[in-house]
């Protein structure tokens, strides 16, 4: 692929669509921030990006939650969806679309998907008798139910016995194809441990999937099966379809038809580990049955606990939108975004604690990055009246900084393609460390005492400023506002068409820029 192809190549990233039975929390913000960082990175790299999020509004869980609050499901959804949309605005999320499964553009397309599956003889009428986890909206086999003593493996609530006629999707016919596909595409489920998990479960065999519920049991809420008005489409089949319906597929003759055809297959569906099976078995099997390409990657991240315990409203450690707002007020939205992606390897479980947040903030942001920017600008102000001196030839002392910058540039896109925020941030941190060490080693404050060293002093400060520019640029997808402020202090505005990979090339700051007096980006917290 040449450079122009790479630049125009579409990039499609999605989050799960969130249930509207309850309010948003840190877990939802985690996936959405991760998706936002990917979207911002690839946009900055010149790709044609589509970033989708939204809400999952059907299913028994929503019907019950609405009933408990004396509302209709639609009223509940209309109320809760605002909380999600506002949180995304507050967190500077740049989604290109927001899909609600109660929208007509979605409902009609889901019916078309089902109609096509029926046409292909992938669906038949049968009866379901067995267990259902209403919290997860999941059918549970007898043996799995027995293993968890007939309680939900996720929230511990009793499973519910269902006995009713249902339409089935011939999922079992697709198991071999799924195994073959997953084996042939090592990157299609990440992290690898999750891929192994799915493969071994698939090899144990899978039953056909119940894909409808009696409409009366859902109080009429849901998407009607196109072949039977007494049945509604199973909420997971409805929900998973959003990744395609939002980009105008299948065609149904409305204005959305084909709007985002170029974005499929999606590059990555970001999800939490509890919804892996739906995304790596039900969803690709549906697509295979329709003879459609499947998403390139499903990445399952871990779960957050808070202050060492599972989050719960009764324990008082639930990190709701209000708590997130308090954290963002105390630190900043950018610091919250940074912390979530920095504190935990993407894919692993993690714990949120105020102590850990403050520790990382002080060590990495205030002392590491903030201090580097302050020192650099202070010295340029003090020794060169704020005018950026010109660089010199790189000698052995510069090499470690140049190498770290080059390593960052070489690794960044691959790290983002693999959702490896840890590696990406390690490379940024390495450059910060190398530059701080460079200042210690070259000791510009000593050279400043000797007039004859002015050329060398200028070259050192240029090296620092250039490293800072690169660091701020690469941190921009994570901390857009703060990094923009930092770049302004450096008096640097990148050319509008410049991609992040080009921006990563050494030596772009022109001598003569008038840098500002530093204003701490991350004041230390006591
Ligand atoms: N509606 C379904 C998804 C349908 S996608 C086609 C759903 N919604 S959810 O609102 O219950 O969960 C959304 C996401 O939040 C899931 O990926 C889940 O893993 C994630 N999280 C819920 N609690 C979490 C934590 N404590 N930590 C991290 N993520 C967590 O499932």
Coordinates of C-alpha atoms and ligand atoms in Angstrom, one line a residue:
X1 CA 0.0 0.0 0.0
X2 CA 1.5 3.4 -0.9
X3 CA 1.2 6.5 1.3
X4 CA -1.9 7.9 -0.5
X5 CA -3.8 4.6 -0.2
X6 CA -3.0 4.5 3.5
X7 CA -4.2 8.0 4.0
X8 CA -7.6 7.6 2.3
X9 CA -8.2 4.2 3.7
X10 CA -11.3 4.4 5.8
X11 CA -11.2 3.6 9.5
X12 CA -14.3 2.5 11.3
X13 CA -14.4 2.2 15.1
X14 CA -17.4 1.4 17.2
X15 CA -18.3 1.2 20.9
X16 CA -21.0 -1.1 22.3
X17 CA -24.4 0.6 22.3
X18 CA -25.3 1.2 25.9
X19 CA -28.4 0.0 27.6
X20 CA -30.7 2.8 28.7
X21 CA -32.0 1.0 31.8
X22 CA -29.4 2.7 34.0
X23 CA -27.2 5.8 34.0
X24 CA -23.7 6.0 32.4
X25 CA -20.6 5.2 34.5
X26 CA -16.8 4.9 34.3
X27 CA -17.0 1.6 32.4
X28 CA -19.0 3.2 29.6
X29 CA -16.7 6.2 29.5
X30 CA -13.7 3.9 29.2
X31 CA -14.7 2.3 26.0
X32 CA -15.9 5.6 24.5
X33 CA -12.7 7.4 25.4
X34 CA -10.6 4.6 23.9
X35 CA -12.6 4.8 20.7
X36 CA -12.3 8.5 20.7
X37 CA -8.5 8.3 21.0
X38 CA -8.4 5.9 18.1
X39 CA -10.7 8.1 16.0
X40 CA -8.7 11.2 16.8
X41 CA -5.4 9.5 16.0
X42 CA -6.5 8.1 12.7
X43 CA -8.1 11.3 11.7
X44 CA -4.9 13.1 12.5
X45 CA -3.1 10.5 10.4
X46 CA -5.2 11.5 7.4
X47 CA -7.6 8.5 7.4
X48 CA -11.3 8.8 6.6
X49 CA -12.7 8.0 10.0
X50 CA -16.1 6.9 11.1
X51 CA -16.7 6.7 14.9
X52 CA -20.0 5.3 16.0
X53 CA -21.6 5.0 19.4
X54 CA -25.2 4.9 20.6
X55 CA -27.8 3.3 22.8
X56 CA -29.5 -0.1 23.1
X57 CA -33.1 0.6 23.9
X58 CA -35.1 -2.6 23.5
X59 CA -35.2 -5.8 25.5
X60 CA -36.9 -7.0 28.8
X61 CA -34.3 -5.2 30.9
X62 CA -35.4 -1.8 29.6
X63 CA -39.1 -2.8 29.8
X64 CA -38.8 -3.8 33.5
X65 CA -36.7 -0.7 34.4
X66 CA -39.2 1.5 32.8
X67 CA -42.1 -0.3 34.6
X68 CA -40.4 0.1 38.0
X69 CA -40.2 3.9 37.3
X70 CA -43.8 4.1 36.1
X71 CA -42.6 5.1 32.7
X72 CA -43.0 3.7 29.2
X73 CA -39.7 2.2 27.7
X74 CA -39.7 5.0 25.2
X75 CA -39.9 7.7 27.9
X76 CA -37.1 6.0 29.9
X77 CA -34.9 5.8 26.8
X78 CA -35.6 9.4 25.9
X79 CA -34.6 10.5 29.4
X80 CA -31.5 8.3 29.8
X81 CA -30.1 8.8 26.4
X82 CA -29.5 12.5 27.2
X83 CA -27.2 11.5 30.1
X84 CA -25.1 9.6 27.6
X85 CA -25.0 12.3 25.0
X86 CA -24.1 14.9 27.5
X87 CA -21.4 12.9 29.1
X88 CA -19.9 12.4 25.6
X89 CA -20.0 16.1 25.0
X90 CA -18.4 16.7 28.4
X91 CA -15.6 14.3 27.7
X92 CA -14.9 15.8 24.3
X93 CA -16.0 12.7 22.4
X94 CA -15.9 13.1 18.7
X95 CA -18.3 10.4 17.5
X96 CA -19.6 11.0 14.0
X97 CA -23.0 9.4 14.6
X98 CA -25.1 8.3 17.6
X99 CA -27.5 5.5 16.9
X100 CA -30.5 4.7 19.0
X101 CA -32.1 1.3 18.3
X102 CA -35.5 2.8 18.5
X103 CA -34.9 4.9 15.5
X104 CA -36.7 4.0 12.3
X105 CA -33.5 3.9 10.2
X106 CA -32.4 1.1 12.5
X107 CA -35.7 -0.8 13.1
X108 CA -36.5 -1.1 9.4
X109 CA -33.0 -2.3 8.5
X110 CA -33.1 -4.9 11.3
X111 CA -36.3 -6.2 9.8
X112 CA -34.7 -6.4 6.4
X113 CA -31.7 -8.3 7.9
X114 CA -34.2 -10.8 9.4
X115 CA -36.1 -11.0 6.1
X116 CA -32.9 -11.8 4.2
X117 CA -32.0 -14.5 6.7
X118 CA -35.5 -16.0 6.4
X119 CA -35.1 -15.9 2.6
X120 CA -31.9 -17.9 2.9
X121 CA -33.6 -20.4 5.1
X122 CA -31.4 -19.5 8.1
X123 CA -34.4 -19.1 10.4
X124 CA -37.0 -21.6 11.5
X125 CA -39.8 -21.7 14.1
X126 CA -39.3 -23.8 17.3
X127 CA -39.8 -23.5 21.0
X128 CA -37.5 -22.4 23.7
X129 CA -37.5 -23.9 27.1
X130 CA -34.7 -22.9 29.4
X131 CA -32.9 -20.2 31.4
X132 CA -32.5 -16.6 30.6
X133 CA -30.3 -14.0 32.2
X134 CA -32.4 -10.8 32.1
X135 CA -29.5 -8.6 33.1
X136 CA -27.3 -9.7 30.3
X137 CA -30.2 -10.5 27.9
X138 CA -28.7 -13.9 27.4
X139 CA -30.0 -17.4 26.9
X140 CA -28.1 -19.8 29.3
X141 CA -27.7 -23.5 28.7
X142 CA -28.8 -25.9 31.4
X143 CA -25.2 -26.9 32.2
X144 CA -24.0 -23.3 32.4
X145 CA -27.0 -22.4 34.6
X146 CA -26.3 -25.3 36.9
X147 CA -22.7 -24.3 37.2
X148 CA -23.6 -20.8 38.6
X149 CA -26.5 -22.2 40.7
X150 CA -29.1 -20.7 38.4
X151 CA -27.8 -17.2 39.0
X152 CA -26.4 -14.7 36.6
X153 CA -22.6 -15.1 36.2
X154 CA -22.4 -11.4 35.8
X155 CA -24.7 -9.8 38.4
X156 CA -25.7 -12.8 40.6
X157 CA -29.4 -12.3 40.1
X158 CA -31.6 -15.4 39.7
X159 CA -31.9 -16.7 36.1
X160 CA -35.5 -16.7 34.8
X161 CA -37.1 -19.8 33.2
X162 CA -38.6 -19.1 29.8
X163 CA -40.9 -21.4 27.9
X164 CA -42.3 -20.1 24.7
X165 CA -42.4 -20.5 20.9
X166 CA -39.4 -18.8 19.3
X167 CA -37.7 -18.4 15.9
X168 CA -34.3 -19.9 15.8
X169 CA -31.2 -18.9 13.7
X170 CA -29.2 -21.9 12.5
X171 CA -26.2 -20.8 14.4
X172 CA -24.9 -24.4 14.8
X173 CA -24.4 -24.6 11.0
X174 CA -21.9 -21.8 11.2
X175 CA -19.7 -23.1 14.0
X176 CA -17.1 -24.8 11.7
X177 CA -16.9 -21.7 9.5
X178 CA -16.4 -19.5 12.6
X179 CA -13.6 -21.7 13.9
X180 CA -11.9 -21.7 10.5
X181 CA -12.2 -18.0 10.3
X182 CA -10.9 -17.3 13.8
X183 CA -8.0 -19.7 13.3
X184 CA -7.1 -18.1 10.0
X185 CA -7.2 -14.6 11.3
X186 CA -5.1 -14.3 14.5
X187 CA -5.9 -10.7 15.0
X188 CA -9.7 -10.9 14.7
X189 CA -10.3 -11.3 18.4
X190 CA -8.0 -9.5 20.8
X191 CA -6.4 -9.9 23.3
X192 CA -5.2 -13.4 22.3
X193 CA -6.5 -15.0 25.5
X194 CA -10.0 -13.9 24.6
X195 CA -9.5 -15.5 21.1
X196 CA -8.5 -18.8 22.8
X197 CA -11.5 -18.6 25.1
X198 CA -13.9 -18.2 22.2
X199 CA -12.3 -20.9 20.2
X200 CA -12.4 -23.5 23.0
X201 CA -16.0 -22.7 23.7
X202 CA -16.9 -23.0 20.0
X203 CA -15.2 -26.4 19.8
X204 CA -17.5 -27.7 22.5
X205 CA -20.4 -27.1 20.1
X206 CA -23.1 -24.5 20.0
X207 CA -26.9 -24.8 19.7
X208 CA -29.0 -22.8 17.4
X209 CA -29.9 -19.3 18.7
X210 CA -33.3 -18.2 19.7
X211 CA -33.7 -14.9 18.0
X212 CA -37.3 -13.8 18.8
X213 CA -39.4 -13.3 21.9
X214 CA -43.2 -13.2 22.2
X215 CA -44.0 -9.5 21.7
X216 CA -46.6 -9.6 24.5
X217 CA -43.9 -10.5 27.0
X218 CA -42.1 -7.3 26.1
X219 CA -45.2 -5.2 26.4
X220 CA -45.1 -4.6 22.7
X221 CA -41.6 -2.9 22.9
X222 CA -39.0 -4.1 20.4
X223 CA -38.7 -4.7 16.7
X224 CA -41.4 -6.8 15.2
X225 CA -40.3 -9.9 13.3
X226 CA -41.1 -9.2 9.6
X227 CA -42.7 -12.6 9.2
X228 CA -44.7 -12.7 12.4
X229 CA -46.4 -9.8 14.2
X230 CA -46.6 -11.7 17.5
X231 CA -42.8 -11.9 17.8
X232 CA -40.1 -9.3 18.5
X233 CA -36.5 -9.6 17.4
X234 CA -34.2 -10.8 20.2
X235 CA -32.5 -7.7 21.6
X236 CA -28.9 -8.9 20.8
X237 CA -29.7 -9.5 17.2
X238 CA -31.3 -6.1 17.1
X239 CA -28.4 -4.4 18.9
X240 CA -25.5 -6.0 17.0
X241 CA -27.0 -5.0 13.7
X242 CA -26.5 -1.3 14.7
X243 CA -22.9 -1.5 13.4
X244 CA -24.3 -1.9 9.9
X245 CA -27.6 -0.2 10.1
X246 CA -25.9 3.1 11.2
X247 CA -24.0 3.1 7.9
X248 CA -27.0 2.6 5.8
X249 CA -27.0 -1.2 5.3
X250 CA -29.1 -3.0 4.2
X251 CA -30.7 -0.8 1.6
X252 CA -34.4 -0.1 2.3
X253 CA -35.0 2.9 0.1
X254 CA -34.5 5.8 2.6
X255 CA -32.0 8.6 2.7
X256 CA -29.6 6.6 4.8
X257 CA -29.0 3.8 2.2
X258 CA -25.3 3.3 1.6
X259 CA -24.2 6.4 3.5
X260 CA -21.2 4.7 5.0
X261 CA -20.7 1.7 2.7
X262 CA -17.0 2.4 2.4
X263 CA -16.6 1.9 6.2
X264 CA -17.5 -1.8 6.2
X265 CA -15.9 -4.1 7.4
X266 CA -15.3 -2.2 10.6
X267 CA -11.7 -2.0 11.7
X268 CA -12.5 -2.6 15.4
X269 CA -15.5 -3.2 17.6
X270 CA -14.4 -2.1 21.1
X271 CA -16.3 -4.0 23.8
X272 CA -16.1 -5.1 27.4
X273 CA -15.1 -8.7 28.1
X274 CA -18.6 -9.7 29.2
X275 CA -20.1 -9.2 25.8
X276 CA -17.4 -11.1 23.9
X277 CA -19.5 -14.1 22.8
X278 CA -22.2 -12.0 21.2
X279 CA -19.6 -10.1 19.2
X280 CA -17.4 -12.9 18.1
X281 CA -20.0 -15.7 17.5
X282 CA -23.5 -14.3 17.0
X283 CA -22.5 -11.3 15.0
X284 CA -20.0 -12.8 12.6
X285 CA -22.3 -15.9 12.1
X286 CA -25.2 -13.6 11.1
X287 CA -22.9 -11.8 8.7
X288 CA -21.6 -15.0 7.3
X289 CA -25.1 -16.3 6.8
X290 CA -25.8 -13.1 4.8
X291 CA -22.6 -13.6 2.8
X292 CA -21.2 -10.3 4.2
X293 CA -17.7 -9.6 5.4
X294 CA -17.2 -9.6 9.2
X295 CA -15.4 -6.9 11.2
X296 CA -11.6 -7.0 11.2
X297 CA -11.2 -7.1 14.9
X298 CA -13.2 -7.3 18.1
X299 CA -11.1 -6.0 21.1
X300 CA -12.4 -6.9 24.5
X301 CA -11.2 -4.7 27.4
X302 CA -11.3 -5.5 31.1
X303 CA -13.6 -4.2 33.8
X304 CA -13.0 -1.4 36.3
X305 CA -13.4 -1.7 40.0
X306 CA -13.4 1.4 42.2
X307 CA -11.2 1.8 45.3
X308 CA -10.5 -1.9 45.3
X309 CA -14.1 -3.1 45.1
X310 CA -16.7 -4.0 42.6
X311 CA -18.6 -0.8 41.9
X312 CA -21.9 -0.5 43.6
X313 CA -24.3 2.3 44.5
X314 CA -24.8 0.8 48.0
X315 CA -21.1 0.7 48.6
X316 CA -20.9 4.3 47.6
X317 CA -18.0 3.6 45.2
X318 CA -20.1 3.9 42.0
X319 CA -18.3 6.2 39.5
X320 CA -21.3 7.8 37.9
X321 CA -21.5 10.8 35.6
X322 CA -21.5 13.1 38.6
X323 CA -18.4 11.5 40.1
X324 CA -16.7 11.7 36.7
X325 CA -17.6 15.4 36.6
X326 CA -16.0 16.0 40.0
X327 CA -12.8 14.2 38.9
X328 CA -12.7 16.3 35.8
X329 CA -13.3 19.5 37.8
X330 CA -10.5 18.6 40.2
X331 CA -8.0 17.6 37.5
X332 CA -9.4 18.0 33.9
X333 CA -11.2 16.1 31.3
X334 CA -7.9 15.4 29.6
X335 CA -6.3 14.0 32.8
X336 CA -9.3 11.7 33.3
X337 CA -8.9 10.5 29.7
X338 CA -5.2 10.0 30.1
X339 CA -5.5 8.2 33.4
X340 CA -8.0 5.6 32.1
X341 CA -5.8 4.6 29.2
X342 CA -2.5 4.9 31.1
X343 CA -3.3 3.2 34.3
X344 CA -4.4 -0.2 33.0
X345 CA -3.2 -2.4 30.1
X346 CA -6.0 -2.3 27.5
X347 CA -7.6 -5.8 27.8
X348 CA -6.8 -6.2 31.6
X349 CA -9.0 -5.4 34.5
X350 CA -8.1 -2.3 36.5
X351 CA -8.9 -0.4 39.6
X352 CA -9.8 3.3 39.9
X353 CA -8.6 5.0 43.0
X354 CA -8.1 8.6 43.8
X355 CA -4.7 7.8 45.2
X356 CA -3.6 6.2 42.0
X357 CA -4.9 9.1 40.0
X358 CA -3.1 11.6 42.0
X359 CA 0.1 9.6 42.0
X360 CA 0.2 9.3 38.2
X361 CA -0.8 12.9 37.8
X362 CA 2.0 14.2 39.9
X363 CA 4.7 11.8 38.6
X364 CA 3.9 11.6 35.0
X365 CA 2.1 14.7 34.1
X366 CA 3.2 17.4 36.6
X367 CA 6.8 16.2 37.1
X368 CA 7.4 14.4 33.9
X369 CA 5.8 16.2 31.0
X370 CA 4.7 19.5 32.6
X371 CA 8.1 20.0 34.1
X372 CA 9.8 19.4 30.8
X373 CA 7.7 22.0 29.0
X374 CA 8.2 24.5 31.8
X375 CA 12.0 24.0 31.9
X376 CA 12.3 24.3 28.2
X377 CA 10.2 27.4 27.8
X378 CA 11.8 29.0 30.9
X379 CA 15.3 28.6 29.5
X380 CA 14.3 29.9 26.1
X381 CA 12.8 32.9 27.8
X382 CA 15.7 33.5 30.1
X383 CA 18.6 32.9 27.7
X384 CA 17.1 33.8 24.3
X385 CA 14.4 36.3 25.2
X386 CA 11.8 33.8 24.3
X387 CA 13.0 33.4 20.7
X388 CA 13.6 29.8 19.6
X389 CA 17.3 29.5 18.7
X390 CA 18.3 27.3 15.7
X391 CA 19.3 23.7 16.1
X392 CA 22.7 22.3 15.6
X393 CA 24.1 19.1 14.2
X394 CA 23.1 16.1 16.3
X395 CA 25.9 14.8 18.4
X396 CA 26.2 11.8 20.7
X397 CA 24.3 13.6 23.4
X398 CA 21.3 14.3 21.2
X399 CA 21.2 10.7 19.9
X400 CA 19.1 9.3 22.7
X401 CA 16.5 11.9 22.2
X402 CA 16.4 11.5 18.4
X403 CA 16.2 7.8 18.8
X404 CA 13.3 8.0 21.2
X405 CA 11.5 10.4 18.9
X406 CA 12.1 8.1 16.0
X407 CA 11.0 5.1 17.9
X408 CA 7.8 6.8 18.9
X409 CA 7.0 7.8 15.3
X410 CA 7.8 4.3 14.0
X411 CA 5.6 2.6 16.7
X412 CA 2.6 4.9 16.9
X413 CA 0.4 3.8 14.1
X414 CA 1.0 0.1 14.7
X415 CA 0.3 0.6 18.4
X416 CA -3.0 2.3 17.6
X417 CA -3.9 -0.3 15.0
X418 CA -3.6 -2.9 17.8
X419 CA -5.4 -0.7 20.4
X420 CA -2.1 -0.9 22.3
X421 CA -2.4 2.3 24.2
X422 CA 0.1 1.0 26.7
X423 CA 2.8 0.7 24.1
X424 CA 1.9 4.0 22.6
X425 CA 2.2 5.8 25.9
X426 CA 5.3 4.0 26.8
X427 CA 7.0 5.4 23.7
X428 CA 5.8 8.9 24.6
X429 CA 7.0 8.4 28.1
X430 CA 10.4 7.2 26.9
X431 CA 10.8 10.4 24.9
X432 CA 9.8 12.5 27.9
X433 CA 12.4 10.6 30.0
X434 CA 15.1 10.8 27.4
X435 CA 14.6 14.6 27.0
X436 CA 14.6 15.2 30.8
X437 CA 17.8 13.2 31.1
X438 CA 19.3 15.1 28.2
X439 CA 18.8 18.3 30.1
X440 CA 20.5 16.8 33.1
X441 CA 23.4 15.6 31.0
X442 CA 23.9 18.7 28.9
X443 CA 23.3 21.0 31.8
X444 CA 22.2 24.1 29.8
X445 CA 22.0 26.2 33.0
X446 CA 25.7 25.8 33.3
X447 CA 26.5 26.5 29.7
X448 CA 24.5 29.7 30.0
X449 CA 27.2 31.1 32.2
X450 CA 29.7 30.9 29.4
X451 CA 29.1 33.4 26.5
X452 CA 31.2 31.4 24.1
X453 CA 28.8 28.4 24.5
X454 CA 25.8 30.3 23.2
X455 CA 25.6 28.3 20.0
X456 CA 25.7 25.0 21.8
X457 CA 23.2 26.3 24.4
X458 CA 20.8 27.3 21.6
X459 CA 21.1 23.9 19.9
X460 CA 20.3 22.1 23.2
X461 CA 17.2 24.2 23.8
X462 CA 16.1 23.7 20.2
X463 CA 16.4 19.9 20.8
X464 CA 14.3 20.2 23.9
X465 CA 11.6 22.3 22.2
X466 CA 11.5 19.9 19.2
X467 CA 11.1 16.9 21.5
X468 CA 8.3 18.7 23.4
X469 CA 6.5 19.5 20.1
X470 CA 6.6 15.8 19.2
X471 CA 5.4 14.7 22.6
X472 CA 2.5 17.2 22.7
X473 CA 1.5 16.2 19.2
X474 CA 1.4 12.5 20.0
X475 CA -0.5 13.1 23.2
X476 CA -3.1 15.2 21.5
X477 CA -5.5 12.3 20.7
X478 CA -5.6 11.6 24.4
X479 CA -5.5 15.1 25.8
X480 CA -6.6 17.4 23.0
X481 CA -7.3 20.6 24.9
X482 CA -4.2 20.5 27.2
X483 CA -1.9 19.6 24.4
X484 CA -3.3 22.4 22.2
X485 CA -2.5 24.8 25.0
X486 CA 1.0 23.4 25.3
X487 CA 1.6 23.8 21.6
X488 CA 0.4 27.3 21.7
X489 CA 2.9 28.1 24.5
X490 CA 5.5 26.7 22.0
X491 CA 4.1 29.1 19.4
X492 CA 3.6 26.1 17.1
X493 CA 0.8 25.5 14.7
X494 CA 1.1 22.5 12.5
X495 CA 0.3 22.9 8.8
X496 CA -3.4 22.0 8.4
X497 CA -2.8 19.1 6.1
X498 CA 0.0 17.6 8.0
X499 CA -0.6 14.0 9.2
X500 CA 0.5 12.9 12.7
X501 CA 3.2 10.6 11.1
X502 CA 4.6 13.6 9.2
X503 CA 4.4 15.7 12.3
X504 CA 6.5 13.1 14.1
X505 CA 9.5 13.8 11.8
X506 CA 12.3 15.6 13.6
X507 CA 13.2 19.2 13.0
X508 CA 10.1 21.0 12.1
X509 CA 10.1 24.0 14.5
X510 CA 11.5 26.9 12.6
X511 CA 14.0 29.0 14.6
X512 CA 12.7 32.4 15.5
X513 CA 9.3 31.3 17.0
X514 CA 8.4 33.4 19.9
X515 CA 7.5 31.1 22.8
X516 CA 5.3 32.1 25.7
X517 CA 6.1 32.3 29.3
X518 CA 5.2 28.8 30.6
X519 CA 1.9 28.4 32.3
X520 CA 1.9 25.0 34.0
X521 CA -0.3 22.5 32.1
X522 CA -0.5 20.3 35.2
X523 CA 0.0 22.1 38.5
X524 CA 1.1 19.7 41.2
X525 CA -1.6 18.4 43.5
X526 CA -0.9 18.1 47.2
Ligands
LIG1 N1 -26.3 -3.1 25.2 C1 -25.2 -4.0 25.4 C2 -24.2 -3.9 24.3 C3 -24.7 -4.1 22.9 S1 -23.5 -3.8 21.7 C4 -24.2 -4.3 20.3 C5 -24.5 -3.8 26.8 N2 -24.7 -2.6 27.3 S2 -24.2 -2.2 28.7 O1 -24.6 -0.8 28.9 O2 -24.6 -3.1 29.7 O3 -22.6 -2.3 28.7 C6 -21.9 -1.6 27.8 C7 -20.4 -1.9 28.0 O4 -20.0 -1.4 29.3 C8 -20.0 -3.3 27.9 O5 -18.9 -3.4 27.0 C9 -19.5 -3.6 29.3 O6 -18.4 -4.5 29.3 C10 -19.1 -2.3 29.8 N3 -18.9 -2.2 31.2 C11 -19.9 -2.3 32.2 N4 -19.4 -2.2 33.4 C12 -18.0 -2.0 33.3 C13 -17.0 -1.8 34.2 N5 -17.1 -1.8 35.5 N6 -15.7 -1.6 33.6 C14 -15.5 -1.5 32.3 N7 -16.5 -1.7 31.4 C15 -17.7 -2.1 31.9 O7 -23.9 -4.7 27.2

